[in-house]
Amino acid sequence: MSQMDRRQALRLFAALGAAGFVAGCGKGTDEAAAGNQLVSDKPIKIGLIAPQTAGYKSIGDEIARGFNLFLEMNDQRLGGHQVQLVVADEGDTVESGKAALDGLLKQGVLALTGVVNSTVMLGIRDTVEQARIPLIGSAASPSDLQSVVYIWRTSYVNNEPGQALGRWVAQETDGKVGIIAPDYEAGRDAVEGFRSTFGTTDPRIAAGPVWTEYVAEPTKNFFRAKIDQVRKGGTKTIYCFYNGQAGVEFLRQLHADGFTGAVYAPGFLTEGEVLSELKGAEANQIFTALNYSPDLNNAANREFASAYRGAYDATPTTYAVASYDAAQAIDKAVRIAGPDPTPQAVNLAMGKIGVIDSPRGEWQFNQTRTPQQKWYLREVRRDGPVLSNVVISELATLG
């Protein structure tokens, strides 16, 4: 599809969805303000923090795609204002994340979004709060990010997918369950969430989790020793937490080690480019919990998924959805904040936006500034010539 054709198609999708968008806005606290179709010549600047290099670049690309898709479907405007989106490379360390944030703050952004790494999110917390610039995070969401005023999250809390899965796995398995995850904030949250609903004293859980180093691009033998450790004692089921290239390598090395049991994980294990890299039996018996799947049957998802595939010739992911929803949230908050928005006014308005009509299903912010939303159980299955994450059950509503 040519660039011109793509833009025309996106505008057509936006026009078709306009009535539903206005109706959805009406569910907010400030109905009249949210429905006001202000168009302003005064541009606003939004800062996007996302990895542009190394192992999490693919997730950073998804975040950028989701946000840009909403802009293209809405004439490059948020809340009626023309938008300049400024992207800064998060890198893979706290230092690089802080440098990205500092650079965006110097450019006078109205609001921030993005952030993939939970360690980076915790590392920039105080700077964001002191700057009094709202950050609508669309990926990283550590459970111990508490008592914040200017940080909102459109994705999830890191322990929630584990919580959603724990009770299900406890009912489905009668053998020993091994747990393996990287030893950093998000990995520890994922393990804690799973154990809390499976049962921390359940004798089927191995004595303790097997922890691996946090590495975005592991080598082809990186997991071998740890896999042997988690399989000791006849493990029948494995719960893990990996994503991106680390997810690919973990599943390949687990299969090469001869494991044929079920693998359960937060859905990030099989999101994005991971499925395209798995071959044959490497993808057997993989079950994940996530707040989104491309096959969800609702009007918002049909519109979003169609536009996404048309724009990028790819299947949408939860990363793209969370970023698309971050753009939706900012759009509604800027509109409520009025014709001359300030960061503080936008932040105040974030608490008044009400229900977001999302491709994942309707959700809204709770008191901790995170979504109250449904979680789904998905299985990796072949959909024609490609592997896909297919929803097989609804697990829980959390948040």
GROMACS .gro file of N, CA and C in nm, residues 295-383:
model
  267
  295ASP      N    1  -0.776  -1.140   1.796
  295ASP     CA    2  -0.903  -1.198   1.753
  295ASP      C    3  -1.020  -1.161   1.844
  296LEU      N    4  -1.001  -1.067   1.938
  296LEU     CA    5  -1.113  -1.022   2.020
  296LEU      C    6  -1.221  -0.961   1.932
  297ASN      N    7  -1.344  -1.002   1.957
  297ASN     CA    8  -1.455  -0.961   1.869
  297ASN      C    9  -1.530  -0.843   1.930
  298ASN      N   10  -1.477  -0.724   1.911
  298ASN     CA   11  -1.549  -0.602   1.949
  298ASN      C   12  -1.523  -0.496   1.842
  299ALA      N   13  -1.610  -0.396   1.837
  299ALA     CA   14  -1.603  -0.298   1.728
  299ALA      C   15  -1.471  -0.221   1.728
  300ALA      N   16  -1.424  -0.183   1.847
  300ALA     CA   17  -1.299  -0.107   1.856
  300ALA      C   18  -1.182  -0.188   1.803
  301ASN      N   19  -1.180  -0.319   1.834
  301ASN     CA   20  -1.069  -0.401   1.787
  301ASN      C   21  -1.078  -0.428   1.638
  302ARG      N   22  -1.197  -0.447   1.586
  302ARG     CA   23  -1.210  -0.468   1.442
  302ARG      C   24  -1.157  -0.347   1.366
  303GLU      N   25  -1.190  -0.228   1.413
  303GLU     CA   26  -1.141  -0.106   1.347
  303GLU      C   27  -0.990  -0.092   1.362
  304PHE      N   28  -0.942  -0.111   1.486
  304PHE     CA   29  -0.799  -0.096   1.513
  304PHE      C   30  -0.716  -0.199   1.438
  305ALA      N   31  -0.754  -0.327   1.450
  305ALA     CA   32  -0.674  -0.433   1.388
  305ALA      C   33  -0.670  -0.419   1.237
  306SER      N   34  -0.783  -0.380   1.176
  306SER     CA   35  -0.786  -0.360   1.032
  306SER      C   36  -0.693  -0.245   0.991
  307ALA      N   37  -0.702  -0.136   1.064
  307ALA     CA   38  -0.616  -0.022   1.033
  307ALA      C   39  -0.470  -0.054   1.055
  308TYR      N   40  -0.440  -0.128   1.161
  308TYR     CA   41  -0.302  -0.164   1.193
  308TYR      C   42  -0.242  -0.253   1.084
  309ARG      N   43  -0.318  -0.354   1.044
  309ARG     CA   44  -0.267  -0.444   0.939
  309ARG      C   45  -0.251  -0.368   0.807
  310GLY      N   46  -0.343  -0.276   0.779
  310GLY     CA   47  -0.331  -0.199   0.656
  310GLY      C   48  -0.211  -0.106   0.657
  311ALA      N   49  -0.180  -0.051   0.774
  311ALA     CA   50  -0.069   0.044   0.784
  311ALA      C   51   0.066  -0.024   0.789
  312TYR      N   52   0.076  -0.137   0.858
  312TYR     CA   53   0.207  -0.196   0.887
  312TYR      C   54   0.224  -0.338   0.834
  313ASP      N   55   0.120  -0.395   0.771
  313ASP     CA   56   0.127  -0.530   0.719
  313ASP      C   57   0.177  -0.627   0.827
  314ALA      N   58   0.120  -0.616   0.947
  314ALA     CA   59   0.160  -0.698   1.061
  314ALA      C   60   0.041  -0.717   1.153
  315THR      N   61   0.053  -0.814   1.243
  315THR     CA   62  -0.052  -0.841   1.342
  315THR      C   63  -0.030  -0.751   1.463
  316PRO      N   64  -0.134  -0.685   1.511
  316PRO     CA   65  -0.116  -0.595   1.626
  316PRO      C   66  -0.087  -0.672   1.755
  317THR      N   67  -0.019  -0.606   1.847
  317THR     CA   68   0.020  -0.665   1.975
  317THR      C   69  -0.034  -0.581   2.090
  318THR      N   70  -0.023  -0.637   2.210
  318THR     CA   71  -0.064  -0.563   2.329
  318THR      C   72   0.018  -0.436   2.347
  319TYR      N   73   0.146  -0.437   2.304
  319TYR     CA   74   0.229  -0.317   2.315
  319TYR      C   75   0.170  -0.204   2.231
  320ALA      N   76   0.129  -0.237   2.109
  320ALA     CA   77   0.071  -0.136   2.021
  320ALA      C   78  -0.063  -0.088   2.077
  321VAL      N   79  -0.143  -0.179   2.131
  321VAL     CA   80  -0.272  -0.140   2.187
  321VAL      C   81  -0.256  -0.046   2.305
  322ALA      N   82  -0.164  -0.078   2.396
  322ALA     CA   83  -0.144   0.007   2.513
  322ALA      C   84  -0.097   0.146   2.473
  323SER      N   85  -0.017   0.155   2.368
  323SER     CA   86   0.030   0.285   2.321
  323SER      C   87  -0.081   0.361   2.248
  324TYR      N   88  -0.159   0.289   2.170
  324TYR     CA   89  -0.277   0.347   2.105
  324TYR      C   90  -0.372   0.403   2.211
  325ASP      N   91  -0.391   0.327   2.320
  325ASP     CA   92  -0.478   0.374   2.428
  325ASP      C   93  -0.417   0.491   2.504
  326ALA      N   94  -0.284   0.495   2.514
  326ALA     CA   95  -0.220   0.611   2.576
  326ALA      C   96  -0.250   0.736   2.495
  327ALA      N   97  -0.247   0.723   2.363
  327ALA     CA   98  -0.282   0.837   2.277
  327ALA      C   99  -0.429   0.875   2.297
  328GLN      N  100  -0.516   0.774   2.307
  328GLN     CA  101  -0.658   0.801   2.335
  328GLN      C  102  -0.675   0.879   2.465
  329ALA      N  103  -0.605   0.834   2.570
  329ALA     CA  104  -0.618   0.898   2.701
  329ALA      C  105  -0.568   1.042   2.696
  330ILE      N  106  -0.454   1.064   2.631
  330ILE     CA  107  -0.401   1.200   2.620
  330ILE      C  108  -0.496   1.287   2.539
  331ASP      N  109  -0.552   1.232   2.432
  331ASP     CA  110  -0.647   1.304   2.348
  331ASP      C  111  -0.765   1.356   2.431
  332LYS      N  112  -0.822   1.268   2.512
  332LYS     CA  113  -0.937   1.306   2.593
  332LYS      C  114  -0.898   1.406   2.702
  333ALA      N  115  -0.782   1.385   2.764
  333ALA     CA  116  -0.738   1.475   2.871
  333ALA      C  117  -0.706   1.614   2.818
  334VAL      N  118  -0.640   1.623   2.703
  334VAL     CA  119  -0.609   1.754   2.644
  334VAL      C  120  -0.737   1.827   2.609
  335ARG      N  121  -0.834   1.754   2.557
  335ARG     CA  122  -0.962   1.815   2.521
  335ARG      C  123  -1.031   1.873   2.645
  336ILE      N  124  -1.028   1.796   2.756
  336ILE     CA  125  -1.088   1.844   2.880
  336ILE      C  126  -1.010   1.964   2.934
  337ALA      N  127  -0.877   1.964   2.918
  337ALA     CA  128  -0.793   2.071   2.973
  337ALA      C  129  -0.817   2.205   2.905
  338GLY      N  130  -0.875   2.207   2.786
  338GLY     CA  131  -0.913   2.332   2.722
  338GLY      C  132  -0.817   2.379   2.614
  339PRO      N  133  -0.840   2.500   2.561
  339PRO     CA  134  -0.766   2.546   2.444
  339PRO      C  135  -0.618   2.578   2.469
  340ASP      N  136  -0.580   2.600   2.596
  340ASP     CA  137  -0.441   2.635   2.627
  340ASP      C  138  -0.390   2.541   2.736
  341PRO      N  139  -0.372   2.412   2.705
  341PRO     CA  140  -0.342   2.313   2.809
  341PRO      C  141  -0.201   2.328   2.867
  342THR      N  142  -0.190   2.303   2.996
  342THR     CA  143  -0.060   2.295   3.063
  342THR      C  144  -0.041   2.151   3.109
  343PRO      N  145   0.083   2.110   3.138
  343PRO     CA  146   0.103   1.974   3.187
  343PRO      C  147   0.020   1.944   3.312
  344GLN      N  148   0.010   2.040   3.404
  344GLN     CA  149  -0.064   2.017   3.527
  344GLN      C  150  -0.213   2.003   3.499
  345ALA      N  151  -0.266   2.082   3.406
  345ALA     CA  152  -0.408   2.072   3.370
  345ALA      C  153  -0.437   1.938   3.302
  346VAL      N  154  -0.346   1.894   3.217
  346VAL     CA  155  -0.364   1.764   3.150
  346VAL      C  156  -0.361   1.651   3.252
  347ASN      N  157  -0.270   1.660   3.348
  347ASN     CA  158  -0.261   1.557   3.451
  347ASN      C  159  -0.389   1.551   3.533
  348LEU      N  160  -0.442   1.666   3.571
  348LEU     CA  161  -0.568   1.671   3.645
  348LEU      C  162  -0.682   1.611   3.562
  349ALA      N  163  -0.682   1.641   3.432
  349ALA     CA  164  -0.788   1.593   3.344
  349ALA      C  165  -0.781   1.442   3.323
  350MET      N  166  -0.662   1.381   3.339
  350MET     CA  167  -0.650   1.237   3.322
  350MET      C  168  -0.742   1.161   3.417
  351GLY      N  169  -0.768   1.220   3.534
  351GLY     CA  170  -0.856   1.155   3.629
  351GLY      C  171  -1.003   1.170   3.596
  352LYS      N  172  -1.035   1.241   3.487
  352LYS     CA  173  -1.174   1.269   3.451
  352LYS      C  174  -1.215   1.209   3.317
  353ILE      N  175  -1.126   1.130   3.255
  353ILE     CA  176  -1.153   1.088   3.117
  353ILE      C  177  -1.253   0.973   3.109
  354GLY      N  178  -1.274   0.902   3.220
  354GLY     CA  179  -1.374   0.795   3.220
  354GLY      C  180  -1.331   0.672   3.143
  355VAL      N  181  -1.425   0.608   3.077
  355VAL     CA  182  -1.403   0.480   3.010
  355VAL      C  183  -1.331   0.499   2.877
  356ILE      N  184  -1.230   0.415   2.852
  356ILE     CA  185  -1.161   0.410   2.723
  356ILE      C  186  -1.220   0.294   2.642
  357ASP      N  187  -1.269   0.324   2.522
  357ASP     CA  188  -1.323   0.221   2.434
  357ASP      C  189  -1.206   0.161   2.356
  358SER      N  190  -1.146   0.059   2.413
  358SER     CA  191  -1.019   0.005   2.365
  358SER      C  192  -1.037  -0.121   2.283
  359PRO      N  193  -0.940  -0.151   2.194
  359PRO     CA  194  -0.941  -0.280   2.125
  359PRO      C  195  -0.938  -0.400   2.220
  360ARG      N  196  -0.888  -0.382   2.341
  360ARG     CA  197  -0.885  -0.493   2.437
  360ARG      C  198  -1.018  -0.511   2.509
  361GLY      N  199  -1.112  -0.417   2.487
  361GLY     CA  200  -1.236  -0.410   2.563
  361GLY      C  201  -1.234  -0.285   2.648
  362GLU      N  202  -1.350  -0.239   2.692
  362GLU     CA  203  -1.356  -0.116   2.770
  362GLU      C  204  -1.279  -0.128   2.901
  363TRP      N  205  -1.210  -0.021   2.938
  363TRP     CA  206  -1.141  -0.017   3.067
  363TRP      C  207  -1.136   0.128   3.114
  364GLN      N  208  -1.102   0.146   3.242
  364GLN     CA  209  -1.083   0.279   3.296
  364GLN      C  210  -0.976   0.275   3.404
  365PHE      N  211  -0.918   0.392   3.434
  365PHE     CA  212  -0.816   0.398   3.537
  365PHE      C  213  -0.878   0.375   3.675
  366ASN      N  214  -0.805   0.301   3.760
  366ASN     CA  215  -0.847   0.285   3.898
  366ASN      C  216  -0.771   0.384   3.987
  367GLN      N  217  -0.779   0.368   4.117
  367GLN     CA  218  -0.717   0.464   4.208
  367GLN      C  219  -0.565   0.465   4.201
  368THR      N  220  -0.506   0.355   4.154
  368THR     CA  221  -0.360   0.350   4.143
  368THR      C  222  -0.311   0.395   4.005
  369ARG      N  223  -0.402   0.455   3.926
  369ARG     CA  224  -0.368   0.507   3.793
  369ARG      C  225  -0.325   0.397   3.696
  370THR      N  226  -0.384   0.279   3.713
  370THR     CA  227  -0.363   0.167   3.622
  370THR      C  228  -0.499   0.114   3.577
  371PRO      N  229  -0.505   0.037   3.467
  371PRO     CA  230  -0.635  -0.006   3.415
  371PRO      C  231  -0.703  -0.113   3.498
  372GLN      N  232  -0.834  -0.102   3.511
  372GLN     CA  233  -0.917  -0.213   3.554
  372GLN      C  234  -0.965  -0.280   3.427
  373GLN      N  235  -0.925  -0.408   3.406
  373GLN     CA  236  -0.944  -0.469   3.275
  373GLN      C  237  -0.954  -0.620   3.284
  374LYS      N  238  -1.000  -0.680   3.174
  374LYS     CA  239  -1.010  -0.825   3.164
  374LYS      C  240  -0.877  -0.886   3.122
  375TRP      N  241  -0.858  -1.011   3.168
  375TRP     CA  242  -0.741  -1.090   3.126
  375TRP      C  243  -0.791  -1.218   3.059
  376TYR      N  244  -0.722  -1.258   2.952
  376TYR     CA  245  -0.764  -1.371   2.870
  376TYR      C  246  -0.656  -1.479   2.867
  377LEU      N  247  -0.700  -1.605   2.859
  377LEU     CA  248  -0.608  -1.716   2.839
  377LEU      C  249  -0.597  -1.742   2.689
  378ARG      N  250  -0.474  -1.746   2.640
  378ARG     CA  251  -0.450  -1.767   2.497
  378ARG      C  252  -0.362  -1.890   2.477
  379GLU      N  253  -0.382  -1.958   2.366
  379GLU     CA  254  -0.297  -2.071   2.328
  379GLU      C  255  -0.236  -2.042   2.192
  380VAL      N  256  -0.109  -2.078   2.177
  380VAL     CA  257  -0.044  -2.064   2.047
  380VAL      C  258  -0.096  -2.173   1.955
  381ARG      N  259  -0.162  -2.130   1.847
  381ARG     CA  260  -0.216  -2.224   1.749
  381ARG      C  261  -0.186  -2.176   1.608
  382ARG      N  262  -0.188  -2.268   1.515
  382ARG     CA  263  -0.165  -2.230   1.376
  382ARG      C  264  -0.293  -2.172   1.316
  383ASP      N  265  -0.280  -2.055   1.256
  383ASP     CA  266  -0.389  -1.989   1.187
  383ASP      C  267  -0.350  -1.980   1.040
   0.00000   0.00000   0.00000
